[in-house]
Structures are given as structure tokens and as C-alpha cells.
Amino acid sequence: MVGAEVIYGMQKAVKAYEKSGMVQIITDTAVQSLIQDEEGKVIGVEVKNLKGDDNSPTKLMAPNVVLATGGFAADRRNGSYLAKYRPELLKMPATAGEFSTGDGITLATALGAGTIDMDKVQIHPTGWVDPNDPNNPSKTLAAELMRGVGGVLINNDGKRFCNELGTRAYVTDKMLSHDPHYAENKVWDESRDIPTFSLVLSSSAAEDGKKHVDHYTHKGLLTRFEGVSALANWMDINEKQVRSTLQQYQSDAEAGVDAWGKTSFRGVPQRTLDTEVFYAGTVTPVLHYCMGGITIDTEANVLSQNGTAIPGLHAVGEVSGGVHGNNRLGGNSLLECTVYGSIVGKKIPVKTRAKASSFGEVEEKSIARKRRDVTRIQLAEHSSKEDCWVAIEGIVYDLTDFAEEHPAGAESIHELGGQDGTEAFLAIHNIGIMDDFDDVVVGPLVD
């Protein structure tokens, strides 16, 4: 998957840069405030160590500070930016991680930075509802690819209701319009339950999106069904209605257009629905991106409320606002990070570091490890967060320390602890990534 590969590639580059002594990575540390000199230039940050006995404030000085802290879609507390600007969306789940609380915006506005488009919050139409944890406010994104390869959206009446290939705003509007109040006012009533829908793929669509399908199936978000009867039973909808909907879709595909103007039909179910294999899961609209944030100029300098640049302070990514207008196009957040990240990276000079500071100093890990054969019974003994081994393509890795560094979070590593994680791994990554994990190889997995 693109995101996983991009993030891992960046992480690898940053770690190599760290080893050169020109950058220091400090984790479990919260920035409390930005430091300015008498002339108003930002010259550092005051931080607090979140772990350990000494959590007294510490000052880290630097000629430039770059904010890259993300948006605020996951913060539902009283007084949060979401509560202030879009209170009707407080109960809507989000794809954003727990970090998405607008901290960078707060740091900047404390110095008089301006904000823009704070009420512009993107709702993505398809976040997976985990059947084992349906009320969790954090959702896994059901990528557009799922609809691009032929997935169809079906409501609780067993009917399609939109062109699945429409924009995020269009599909979301069609979903939320199932609620009478929203349909009339185009404003969500926070007292209402967020509607859910079925995302259904045929066997050919699933094969076309195999990596994603394998990943979502492994996570329990997609389920395989043999025949339309099993699918309808899972949906808890009359089989006759589901069959009629799918048959109409087949007819629309042959005609080349449907009632909502859809003209591209990939992954259409095979003619005999009773022998077709379906993959289906439940989806719901989710908060996905904040278009609003700190005001910046074309050089990513943070601007004050009067429009002048705050010297020494820069912002990139979702923490900044005004880049995407009312609603961001899919894929453009990575582009934004790349463009503005490059602009800031190129304009800020980096001095050679003689020695890392003692604060949070990074220790070099030993690259020497004696390898040995590992049986499946032995592998299973290392399944805890404190001792996490995972087998991938016949090789056992000790991922205990890496888990916390994993871009997708430690949980996805921990849930594979003590097991063969090859299938789950290959659904996301290419095996070449593991070439950089030689220092944590335990040994080959043997039967």
C-alpha cells in the first residue's frame, strides 16, 4: 500500500540522518510552549518528558521551529476546536489518530498566529465499522480503491443510492441524506445516530484489489460470502431485494449507465449470483481531514493575525490551513506534506552536530545477535508487548522495540506476536522492507 511504503521510506531516511549526528529524535516528550526572544523570533520550545521521574520543563533552543503536528479531528473534549467550530460532528467517528488534537495550532495561536477555514472538516464516506468494536470512535479507512475496483454501496433497505465513483463530498451527502433532518437542512443533527451501509465486492473486484481485501479481511473488517443468499443473510435484508439490486446493477453495467450517472463499471458480479463469491463489510461516514489550521504563506512561514510572518516559525501538513479550500481532493494531503516539507527543508540551514545533547539522548542498538532456529512452539512463547516475536516469510524477528516506532501503531505488531505474520505483512508491504531488520532477526522458523 502506498501510505505504508511512503512512511516507511521516510522513516528509514530519517533514521539514517539521525545516525549522522545531524538530527536527534526525542520521543515521549510534549511541547508545552514556544519560546521567543525580545524581538519576537521563535528560538526554541519548552518541553516536558512524559516518562521517567524527571518531568520538569526543559528548554530546547533552535534558530527555527517547524510545526508538523496534524489536525484536530480526534479531539472531542469540551473546548476542543471540533467542539468550537463543528459541534454537530462531535459524535462522528474519525480516521485520525489520537494525536490529532490541534496542539500545534494552540502553540502557534498563543503567539498570535492567525487561523483560517477552521470550520472546514472533511467527511470521508467510508470508514470500516469493526464488528468486534462497532462503537469505537476511531475507524480504519476503507480506501477509495474499494469502490474503484467495483465495490457497491447498499443501504439498509437493500438498495444502491449513489454513483460510488463520485467525490467524497457527493457520496457522503448521499449517505447522510438517508436522515430526514439532514436531507432537508444539509446540516447534521448531532443527536442522530450516524448511518451505516454495506460495501459489497464481487470476486473479480476483490481480486482486483487483492492487497487491500486481504488486509481488511485479516483485520476482520471484510467477510467472505459464498452466494447471494449468504450475503443477504449477513446484511439482514430480504434475499429477493438484494438479488434484485445486484441484478439491476448488472443490467446497468450492460447498458453503460445507471440512475445516478455512473458510466464506469468494474468488478460487476458474475451472472449467476448464487455461485458468486462476495466480500462485504459495514462502512460509515468518518471525519478524515481538517482543511483549517494555522495561516501560512507560500514559503510555509506561520503568519500572525495581521498577516506578517512570525520569524523562526514554520508549519507544514494538516496543522496549516487555507491550502485546500472547502474540501481536499483525495491524495493531496501527501502532496501538501511533500511540497511544503521540501520548501521548509531546503530553506532552513542545518548545522553539523558535534554531539547530541544529553536530553533524551539516543542510544545505539547493538547490531550483533546470535541467530538460532525457532520452532512454532518457541515462537508462541514470545507473544506479549514486552517480548514480541513475529515470523515473516520463514524468518523470526524480535519486534519488541520496533512496535512503538511502527507508523501504523504498535497494536498491529502486538496482535501478531508469537505468530506467523506473513499473510498480514504481505497484504501491506513488500518483503524487501525486511532487509533493514537484520539486527532484530532471531533466526529461521522451523517445524
Tab-separated table of C-alpha atoms in Angstrom:
chain	number	residue	atom	x	y	z
A	1	MET	CA	0.000	0.000	0.000
A	2	VAL	CA	1.244	3.467	-0.899
A	3	GLY	CA	0.950	5.077	2.531
A	4	ALA	CA	2.815	2.311	4.317
A	5	GLU	CA	5.627	2.331	1.760
A	6	VAL	CA	5.976	6.122	1.791
A	7	ILE	CA	6.021	6.354	5.578
A	8	TYR	CA	8.494	3.517	5.962
A	9	GLY	CA	10.786	5.028	3.312
A	10	MET	CA	10.708	8.377	5.119
A	11	GLN	CA	11.299	6.730	8.465
A	12	LYS	CA	14.296	4.888	7.074
A	13	ALA	CA	15.762	8.100	5.673
A	14	VAL	CA	15.246	9.980	8.937
A	15	LYS	CA	16.915	7.236	10.951
A	16	ALA	CA	19.891	7.275	8.610
A	17	TYR	CA	20.067	11.037	9.073
A	18	GLU	CA	19.888	10.557	12.833
A	19	LYS	CA	22.910	8.254	12.733
A	20	SER	CA	24.880	11.000	11.001
A	21	GLY	CA	24.569	13.084	14.160
A	22	MET	CA	22.746	15.925	12.419
A	23	VAL	CA	19.318	15.252	13.924
A	24	GLN	CA	18.077	13.917	17.231
A	25	ILE	CA	14.745	12.163	17.687
A	26	ILE	CA	13.161	12.668	21.099
A	27	THR	CA	10.083	10.594	21.913
A	28	ASP	CA	7.598	10.612	24.808
A	29	THR	CA	8.107	14.349	25.071
A	30	ALA	CA	5.404	17.021	24.931
A	31	VAL	CA	5.969	20.594	23.817
A	32	GLN	CA	4.473	22.954	26.379
A	33	SER	CA	5.136	26.273	24.641
A	34	LEU	CA	7.173	28.073	22.017
A	35	ILE	CA	10.000	30.347	23.129
A	36	GLN	CA	10.501	33.819	21.624
A	37	ASP	CA	13.311	36.304	22.035
A	38	GLU	CA	12.801	40.001	22.765
A	39	GLU	CA	12.256	40.739	19.081
A	40	GLY	CA	9.547	38.107	18.680
A	41	LYS	CA	11.617	35.480	16.867
A	42	VAL	CA	10.875	31.883	17.796
A	43	ILE	CA	14.097	30.430	19.171
A	44	GLY	CA	13.050	27.118	20.703
A	45	VAL	CA	10.493	25.119	22.638
A	46	GLU	CA	9.806	24.272	26.249
A	47	VAL	CA	9.128	20.569	26.667
A	48	LYS	CA	8.191	18.040	29.322
A	49	ASN	CA	9.313	14.413	29.465
A	50	LEU	CA	6.218	12.222	29.745
A	51	LYS	CA	8.110	9.216	31.068
A	52	GLY	CA	10.622	8.814	33.846
A	53	ASP	CA	10.977	10.514	37.206
A	54	ASP	CA	12.112	13.906	35.967
A	55	ASN	CA	9.259	15.631	34.124
A	56	SER	CA	10.251	19.177	34.920
A	57	PRO	CA	10.127	21.594	31.957
A	58	THR	CA	13.218	21.710	29.768
A	59	LYS	CA	14.142	24.270	27.128
A	60	LEU	CA	15.401	23.138	23.729
A	61	MET	CA	16.819	26.041	21.760
A	62	ALA	CA	16.943	26.232	17.965
A	63	PRO	CA	17.039	29.004	15.347
A	64	ASN	CA	13.921	27.578	13.665
A	65	VAL	CA	10.875	25.590	14.794
A	66	VAL	CA	8.705	23.610	12.379
A	67	LEU	CA	5.200	22.571	13.424
A	68	ALA	CA	4.013	19.315	11.816
A	69	THR	CA	1.515	18.138	14.421
A	70	GLY	CA	-1.516	17.318	12.262
A	71	GLY	CA	-5.143	18.342	12.599
A	72	PHE	CA	-7.782	18.186	15.332
A	73	ALA	CA	-10.420	15.686	14.147
A	74	ALA	CA	-9.899	13.226	17.023
A	75	ASP	CA	-10.379	15.728	19.856
A	76	ARG	CA	-13.935	15.580	21.197
A	77	ARG	CA	-13.282	17.262	24.535
A	78	ASN	CA	-15.215	20.304	25.692
A	79	GLY	CA	-13.393	23.354	24.406
A	80	SER	CA	-11.732	21.467	21.545
A	81	TYR	CA	-11.508	23.016	18.106
A	82	LEU	CA	-14.055	20.488	16.845
A	83	ALA	CA	-16.473	21.467	19.622
A	84	LYS	CA	-15.936	25.142	18.854
A	85	TYR	CA	-16.202	25.107	15.070
A	86	ARG	CA	-18.189	21.954	14.174
A	87	PRO	CA	-20.054	20.784	17.289
A	88	GLU	CA	-22.545	18.799	15.212
A	89	LEU	CA	-19.722	16.435	14.220
A	90	LEU	CA	-18.547	15.563	17.740
A	91	LYS	CA	-20.160	12.123	17.700
A	92	MET	CA	-18.936	11.219	14.239
A	93	PRO	CA	-16.046	8.715	14.244
A	94	ALA	CA	-12.690	9.663	12.747
A	95	THR	CA	-9.799	8.051	10.913
A	96	ALA	CA	-7.349	10.414	12.612
A	97	GLY	CA	-5.081	9.032	15.324
A	98	GLU	CA	-5.225	10.037	18.970
A	99	PHE	CA	-2.513	12.623	18.259
A	100	SER	CA	-4.959	14.688	16.191
A	101	THR	CA	-5.867	17.210	18.883
A	102	GLY	CA	-4.752	20.525	17.391
A	103	ASP	CA	-1.793	21.002	19.758
A	104	GLY	CA	0.311	22.735	17.126
A	105	ILE	CA	-2.468	25.204	16.407
A	106	THR	CA	-2.692	26.030	20.110
A	107	LEU	CA	1.064	26.567	20.363
A	108	ALA	CA	1.068	28.943	17.404
A	109	THR	CA	-2.044	30.927	18.298
A	110	ALA	CA	-0.586	31.525	21.759
A	111	LEU	CA	1.974	33.689	19.937
A	112	GLY	CA	-0.676	35.500	17.924
A	113	ALA	CA	-0.725	33.285	14.827
A	114	GLY	CA	-3.797	33.501	12.658
A	115	THR	CA	-6.090	30.627	11.696
A	116	ILE	CA	-8.169	30.015	8.602
A	117	ASP	CA	-11.003	27.686	7.486
A	118	MET	CA	-11.306	26.105	10.925
A	119	ASP	CA	-14.879	25.025	10.213
A	120	LYS	CA	-13.830	23.087	7.102
A	121	VAL	CA	-13.624	19.441	8.180
A	122	GLN	CA	-13.654	16.732	5.544
A	123	ILE	CA	-16.013	13.796	5.988
A	124	HIS	CA	-14.894	10.661	4.172
A	125	PRO	CA	-17.797	8.415	3.151
A	126	THR	CA	-16.285	5.066	4.063
A	127	GLY	CA	-14.713	4.163	7.375
A	128	TRP	CA	-14.897	0.496	8.367
A	129	VAL	CA	-17.112	-0.445	11.298
A	130	ASP	CA	-15.311	-3.178	13.212
A	131	PRO	CA	-17.949	-5.798	14.133
A	132	ASN	CA	-15.958	-6.586	17.276
A	133	ASP	CA	-15.850	-2.938	18.365
A	134	PRO	CA	-18.589	-1.076	16.475
A	135	ASN	CA	-18.735	1.935	18.797
A	136	ASN	CA	-15.029	2.729	18.704
A	137	PRO	CA	-14.714	6.408	17.638
A	138	SER	CA	-11.522	5.579	15.727
A	139	LYS	CA	-12.103	3.867	12.373
A	140	THR	CA	-9.899	2.287	9.729
A	141	LEU	CA	-10.327	3.981	6.369
A	142	ALA	CA	-11.991	1.938	3.638
A	143	ALA	CA	-9.890	3.250	0.774
A	144	GLU	CA	-11.452	4.646	-2.412
A	145	LEU	CA	-9.841	1.724	-4.180
A	146	MET	CA	-12.577	-0.485	-2.723
A	147	ARG	CA	-15.164	1.383	-4.762
A	148	GLY	CA	-12.808	1.974	-7.650
A	149	VAL	CA	-12.423	-1.749	-8.336
A	150	GLY	CA	-16.187	-2.244	-8.302
A	151	GLY	CA	-17.436	-2.157	-4.719
A	152	VAL	CA	-21.072	-1.089	-4.439
A	153	LEU	CA	-22.752	0.688	-1.543
A	154	ILE	CA	-26.064	-0.732	-0.352
A	155	ASN	CA	-28.290	0.811	2.312
A	156	ASN	CA	-30.329	-0.931	4.994
A	157	ASP	CA	-33.226	-1.287	2.578
A	158	GLY	CA	-31.031	-3.365	0.301
A	159	LYS	CA	-30.761	-0.682	-2.380
A	160	ARG	CA	-28.000	1.300	-4.045
A	161	PHE	CA	-28.323	5.068	-3.689
A	162	CYS	CA	-25.416	6.783	-5.466
A	163	ASN	CA	-22.641	6.678	-8.018
A	164	GLU	CA	-19.937	5.011	-5.926
A	165	LEU	CA	-17.251	6.715	-8.009
A	166	GLY	CA	-18.400	10.218	-7.111
A	167	THR	CA	-16.381	12.645	-4.998
A	168	ARG	CA	-16.069	12.191	-1.262
A	169	ALA	CA	-18.417	15.110	-0.673
A	170	TYR	CA	-21.017	13.708	-3.079
A	171	VAL	CA	-21.033	10.155	-1.684
A	172	THR	CA	-21.064	11.437	1.903
A	173	ASP	CA	-24.003	13.705	1.107
A	174	LYS	CA	-25.933	10.776	-0.371
A	175	MET	CA	-25.213	8.733	2.751
A	176	LEU	CA	-26.183	11.400	5.257
A	177	SER	CA	-29.304	12.244	3.237
A	178	HIS	CA	-30.822	8.994	4.492
A	179	ASP	CA	-31.512	11.065	7.606
A	180	PRO	CA	-34.620	13.259	7.018
A	181	HIS	CA	-33.278	16.214	9.011
A	182	TYR	CA	-30.026	16.298	7.045
A	183	ALA	CA	-31.833	15.760	3.739
A	184	GLU	CA	-33.900	18.873	4.380
A	185	ASN	CA	-31.323	21.132	6.049
A	186	LYS	CA	-27.943	19.775	4.852
A	187	VAL	CA	-26.702	20.103	8.426
A	188	TRP	CA	-26.124	17.077	10.614
A	189	ASP	CA	-28.074	16.805	13.864
A	190	GLU	CA	-25.607	15.551	16.474
A	191	SER	CA	-28.398	13.773	18.360
A	192	ARG	CA	-28.892	11.369	15.443
A	193	ASP	CA	-27.092	8.070	15.011
A	194	ILE	CA	-24.541	8.076	12.205
A	195	PRO	CA	-25.908	5.813	9.430
A	196	THR	CA	-24.130	2.649	8.308
A	197	PHE	CA	-24.063	0.906	4.938
A	198	SER	CA	-22.785	-2.277	3.332
A	199	LEU	CA	-19.824	-2.145	0.966
A	200	VAL	CA	-20.026	-5.206	-1.287
A	201	LEU	CA	-17.396	-6.521	-3.705
A	202	SER	CA	-17.696	-9.321	-6.220
A	203	SER	CA	-14.986	-11.952	-6.583
A	204	SER	CA	-13.462	-10.144	-9.573
A	205	ALA	CA	-13.470	-6.813	-7.731
A	206	ALA	CA	-11.846	-8.461	-4.715
A	207	GLU	CA	-9.159	-9.972	-6.921
A	208	ASP	CA	-8.525	-6.578	-8.494
A	209	GLY	CA	-7.990	-5.061	-5.046
A	210	LYS	CA	-6.412	-8.156	-3.526
A	211	LYS	CA	-3.844	-6.490	-1.259
A	212	HIS	CA	-6.437	-4.253	0.333
A	213	VAL	CA	-9.001	-7.030	0.539
A	214	ASP	CA	-6.530	-9.396	2.196
A	215	HIS	CA	-5.572	-6.694	4.689
A	216	TYR	CA	-9.143	-5.770	5.595
A	217	THR	CA	-10.172	-9.427	5.774
A	218	HIS	CA	-7.291	-10.172	8.116
A	219	LYS	CA	-8.426	-7.329	10.365
A	220	GLY	CA	-11.965	-8.729	10.410
A	221	LEU	CA	-13.430	-5.746	8.558
A	222	LEU	CA	-14.358	-7.683	5.411
A	223	THR	CA	-16.097	-11.075	5.348
A	224	ARG	CA	-16.244	-13.637	2.539
A	225	PHE	CA	-19.657	-14.977	1.485
A	226	GLU	CA	-20.485	-17.709	-0.993
A	227	GLY	CA	-23.621	-16.814	-2.889
A	228	VAL	CA	-26.165	-14.016	-2.651
A	229	SER	CA	-28.193	-15.870	-0.019
A	230	ALA	CA	-25.308	-15.821	2.479
A	231	LEU	CA	-24.664	-12.170	1.662
A	232	ALA	CA	-28.300	-11.181	2.245
A	233	ASN	CA	-28.388	-13.160	5.479
A	234	TRP	CA	-25.353	-11.247	6.760
A	235	MET	CA	-26.927	-7.949	5.725
A	236	ASP	CA	-30.169	-8.995	7.460
A	237	ILE	CA	-32.088	-7.960	4.364
A	238	ASN	CA	-34.581	-9.947	2.310
A	239	GLU	CA	-32.667	-12.017	-0.241
A	240	LYS	CA	-35.113	-11.098	-3.006
A	241	GLN	CA	-34.308	-7.402	-2.535
A	242	VAL	CA	-30.540	-7.894	-2.509
A	243	ARG	CA	-30.762	-10.110	-5.594
A	244	SER	CA	-32.888	-7.502	-7.370
A	245	THR	CA	-30.394	-4.739	-6.558
A	246	LEU	CA	-27.439	-6.729	-7.879
A	247	GLN	CA	-29.325	-7.804	-10.991
A	248	GLN	CA	-30.218	-4.181	-11.707
A	249	TYR	CA	-26.540	-3.300	-11.320
A	250	GLN	CA	-25.664	-5.996	-13.864
A	251	SER	CA	-28.235	-4.550	-16.277
A	252	ASP	CA	-26.931	-1.008	-15.731
A	253	ALA	CA	-23.408	-2.190	-16.481
A	254	GLU	CA	-24.563	-3.726	-19.756
A	255	ALA	CA	-26.386	-0.507	-20.641
A	256	GLY	CA	-23.328	1.568	-19.706
A	257	VAL	CA	-25.075	3.940	-17.309
A	258	ASP	CA	-27.145	3.801	-14.121
A	259	ALA	CA	-29.722	6.042	-12.445
A	260	TRP	CA	-27.004	8.172	-10.822
A	261	GLY	CA	-24.921	8.714	-13.939
A	262	LYS	CA	-22.307	6.059	-13.283
A	263	THR	CA	-20.633	5.065	-16.561
A	264	SER	CA	-17.633	3.022	-15.424
A	265	PHE	CA	-18.380	-0.495	-14.221
A	266	ARG	CA	-15.515	-2.658	-12.977
A	267	GLY	CA	-15.904	-5.835	-10.977
A	268	VAL	CA	-19.537	-6.465	-11.870
A	269	PRO	CA	-20.854	-9.630	-10.149
A	270	GLN	CA	-20.962	-12.710	-12.337
A	271	ARG	CA	-24.305	-13.544	-13.921
A	272	THR	CA	-25.105	-16.425	-11.558
A	273	LEU	CA	-25.368	-14.723	-8.195
A	274	ASP	CA	-25.866	-17.989	-6.335
A	275	THR	CA	-22.316	-19.117	-7.134
A	276	GLU	CA	-20.649	-15.705	-6.925
A	277	VAL	CA	-18.244	-15.093	-4.050
A	278	PHE	CA	-18.786	-11.774	-2.307
A	279	TYR	CA	-16.722	-9.781	0.161
A	280	ALA	CA	-18.656	-7.339	2.317
A	281	GLY	CA	-18.201	-5.087	5.325
A	282	THR	CA	-20.014	-2.280	7.112
A	283	VAL	CA	-18.961	1.317	6.495
A	284	THR	CA	-19.935	4.700	7.874
A	285	PRO	CA	-19.028	8.358	7.221
A	286	VAL	CA	-15.946	9.457	9.186
A	287	LEU	CA	-14.024	12.641	9.921
A	288	HIS	CA	-10.911	12.363	7.805
A	289	TYR	CA	-9.087	15.680	7.394
A	290	CYS	CA	-9.098	19.259	8.680
A	291	MET	CA	-8.724	21.829	5.930
A	292	GLY	CA	-8.437	24.561	8.539
A	293	GLY	CA	-5.402	25.411	10.615
A	294	ILE	CA	-2.614	27.941	11.074
A	295	THR	CA	-2.262	30.573	8.370
A	296	ILE	CA	0.932	30.263	6.326
A	297	ASP	CA	2.413	31.860	3.233
A	298	THR	CA	3.792	30.121	0.150
A	299	GLU	CA	7.086	29.525	1.971
A	300	ALA	CA	5.315	27.838	4.931
A	301	ASN	CA	6.114	30.726	7.270
A	302	VAL	CA	3.498	30.998	10.016
A	303	LEU	CA	1.589	34.270	9.748
A	304	SER	CA	0.292	36.368	12.604
A	305	GLN	CA	-3.283	37.578	12.723
A	306	ASN	CA	-2.256	40.769	10.894
A	307	GLY	CA	-0.641	38.761	8.097
A	308	THR	CA	3.024	39.268	8.940
A	309	ALA	CA	5.385	36.308	9.292
A	310	ILE	CA	6.394	35.169	12.774
A	311	PRO	CA	10.196	34.861	12.462
A	312	GLY	CA	11.606	31.396	13.031
A	313	LEU	CA	8.239	29.588	12.974
A	314	HIS	CA	7.085	27.346	10.139
A	315	ALA	CA	4.156	24.932	9.649
A	316	VAL	CA	3.645	22.031	7.244
A	317	GLY	CA	0.924	19.474	6.690
A	318	GLU	CA	-2.522	19.340	8.272
A	319	VAL	CA	-1.592	21.760	11.066
A	320	SER	CA	-1.673	24.525	8.445
A	321	GLY	CA	-4.843	25.807	6.798
A	322	GLY	CA	-6.037	27.501	3.636
A	323	VAL	CA	-4.243	25.162	1.229
A	324	HIS	CA	-7.181	23.008	0.117
A	325	GLY	CA	-10.172	25.338	0.133
A	326	ASN	CA	-13.534	23.942	1.230
A	327	ASN	CA	-12.723	20.276	0.644
A	328	ARG	CA	-9.468	18.469	-0.078
A	329	LEU	CA	-9.072	16.231	-3.121
A	330	GLY	CA	-8.107	12.633	-2.363
A	331	GLY	CA	-4.335	12.107	-2.337
A	332	ASN	CA	-3.472	15.779	-1.970
A	333	SER	CA	-2.524	15.594	1.685
A	334	LEU	CA	0.599	13.606	0.815
A	335	LEU	CA	1.337	16.137	-1.906
A	336	GLU	CA	0.928	19.008	0.535
A	337	CYS	CA	3.306	17.409	3.030
A	338	THR	CA	5.868	16.738	0.308
A	339	VAL	CA	5.705	20.217	-1.219
A	340	TYR	CA	5.758	22.287	1.961
A	341	GLY	CA	8.057	19.868	3.747
A	342	SER	CA	10.547	20.245	0.913
A	343	ILE	CA	10.215	24.025	0.906
A	344	VAL	CA	10.952	24.262	4.616
A	345	GLY	CA	13.661	21.613	4.496
A	346	LYS	CA	15.531	23.428	1.768
A	347	LYS	CA	15.324	26.910	3.249
A	348	ILE	CA	16.436	26.043	6.793
A	349	PRO	CA	20.200	25.527	7.144
A	350	VAL	CA	21.243	22.520	9.218
A	351	LYS	CA	24.489	22.831	11.102
A	352	THR	CA	26.780	19.889	11.729
A	353	ARG	CA	26.161	18.426	15.142
A	354	ALA	CA	29.290	17.671	17.137
A	355	LYS	CA	27.454	15.654	19.755
A	356	ALA	CA	23.838	15.054	20.636
A	357	SER	CA	22.564	16.789	23.753
A	358	SER	CA	22.072	14.728	26.871
A	359	PHE	CA	18.307	15.269	26.847
A	360	GLY	CA	16.687	12.118	25.521
A	361	GLU	CA	19.970	11.022	24.009
A	362	VAL	CA	19.540	8.175	21.566
A	363	GLU	CA	21.454	5.027	22.336
A	364	GLU	CA	22.898	2.937	19.558
A	365	LYS	CA	21.451	-0.543	19.401
A	366	SER	CA	23.766	-3.474	19.155
A	367	ILE	CA	23.657	-4.977	15.697
A	368	ALA	CA	25.155	-8.252	16.840
A	369	ARG	CA	22.734	-11.073	17.593
A	370	LYS	CA	23.434	-14.770	17.669
A	371	ARG	CA	20.861	-16.488	15.452
A	372	ARG	CA	19.185	-19.788	16.178
A	373	ASP	CA	16.389	-21.977	14.873
A	374	VAL	CA	12.965	-21.191	16.292
A	375	THR	CA	10.124	-23.706	16.463
A	376	ARG	CA	6.476	-22.640	16.323
A	377	ILE	CA	6.107	-23.598	19.977
A	378	GLN	CA	9.037	-21.358	20.889
A	379	LEU	CA	7.657	-18.551	18.724
A	380	ALA	CA	4.330	-18.724	20.553
A	381	GLU	CA	6.103	-18.120	23.867
A	382	HIS	CA	7.029	-14.592	22.750
A	383	SER	CA	3.592	-13.020	22.299
A	384	SER	CA	3.493	-10.170	24.804
A	385	LYS	CA	4.083	-6.451	24.349
A	386	GLU	CA	7.262	-6.781	26.388
A	387	ASP	CA	8.524	-9.738	24.345
A	388	CYS	CA	7.108	-9.734	20.817
A	389	TRP	CA	8.425	-12.068	18.130
A	390	VAL	CA	6.829	-12.331	14.680
A	391	ALA	CA	7.632	-14.712	11.815
A	392	ILE	CA	7.655	-13.292	8.287
A	393	GLU	CA	8.481	-15.394	5.240
A	394	GLY	CA	10.133	-18.075	7.346
A	395	ILE	CA	12.281	-15.710	9.430
A	396	VAL	CA	11.559	-14.821	13.067
A	397	TYR	CA	12.062	-11.182	14.101
A	398	ASP	CA	12.115	-9.669	17.575
A	399	LEU	CA	9.905	-6.619	17.026
A	400	THR	CA	9.522	-5.696	20.694
A	401	ASP	CA	11.309	-2.361	20.398
A	402	PHE	CA	10.181	-1.595	16.866
A	403	ALA	CA	6.490	-1.915	17.713
A	404	GLU	CA	6.334	1.553	19.246
A	405	GLU	CA	8.024	3.001	16.159
A	406	HIS	CA	5.646	1.291	13.731
A	407	PRO	CA	3.947	4.048	11.686
A	408	ALA	CA	0.571	2.297	11.876
A	409	GLY	CA	0.847	1.878	15.640
A	410	ALA	CA	2.123	-0.809	17.975
A	411	GLU	CA	-1.182	-2.680	18.124
A	412	SER	CA	-0.891	-4.156	14.638
A	413	ILE	CA	2.503	-5.594	15.630
A	414	HIS	CA	1.374	-6.838	19.024
A	415	GLU	CA	-1.628	-8.682	17.613
A	416	LEU	CA	0.776	-10.786	15.531
A	417	GLY	CA	3.071	-11.527	18.461
A	418	GLY	CA	4.052	-15.184	18.720
A	419	GLN	CA	2.576	-15.958	15.307
A	420	ASP	CA	3.408	-16.232	11.622
A	421	GLY	CA	2.505	-12.771	10.340
A	422	THR	CA	3.437	-13.344	6.702
A	423	GLU	CA	-0.073	-13.026	5.281
A	424	ALA	CA	-0.868	-9.844	7.187
A	425	PHE	CA	2.533	-8.354	6.366
A	426	LEU	CA	2.389	-9.022	2.626
A	427	ALA	CA	-1.081	-7.508	2.434
A	428	ILE	CA	0.551	-4.153	3.212
A	429	HIS	CA	4.286	-4.283	2.479
A	430	ASN	CA	6.774	-5.785	0.076
A	431	ILE	CA	9.239	-8.232	1.586
A	432	GLY	CA	12.189	-6.021	0.661
A	433	ILE	CA	11.400	-3.807	3.658
A	434	MET	CA	12.698	-6.523	5.973
A	435	ASP	CA	16.218	-6.165	4.573
A	436	ASP	CA	16.674	-3.361	7.096
A	437	PHE	CA	15.733	-5.533	10.059
A	438	ASP	CA	18.798	-7.790	10.128
A	439	ASP	CA	19.697	-6.540	13.600
A	440	VAL	CA	16.477	-7.983	15.094
A	441	VAL	CA	16.497	-11.367	13.321
A	442	VAL	CA	16.216	-14.202	15.834
A	443	GLY	CA	16.594	-16.965	13.257
A	444	PRO	CA	14.720	-19.191	10.817
A	445	LEU	CA	11.319	-20.642	11.692
A	446	VAL	CA	11.486	-24.435	11.684
A	447	ASP	CA	8.787	-27.084	12.020
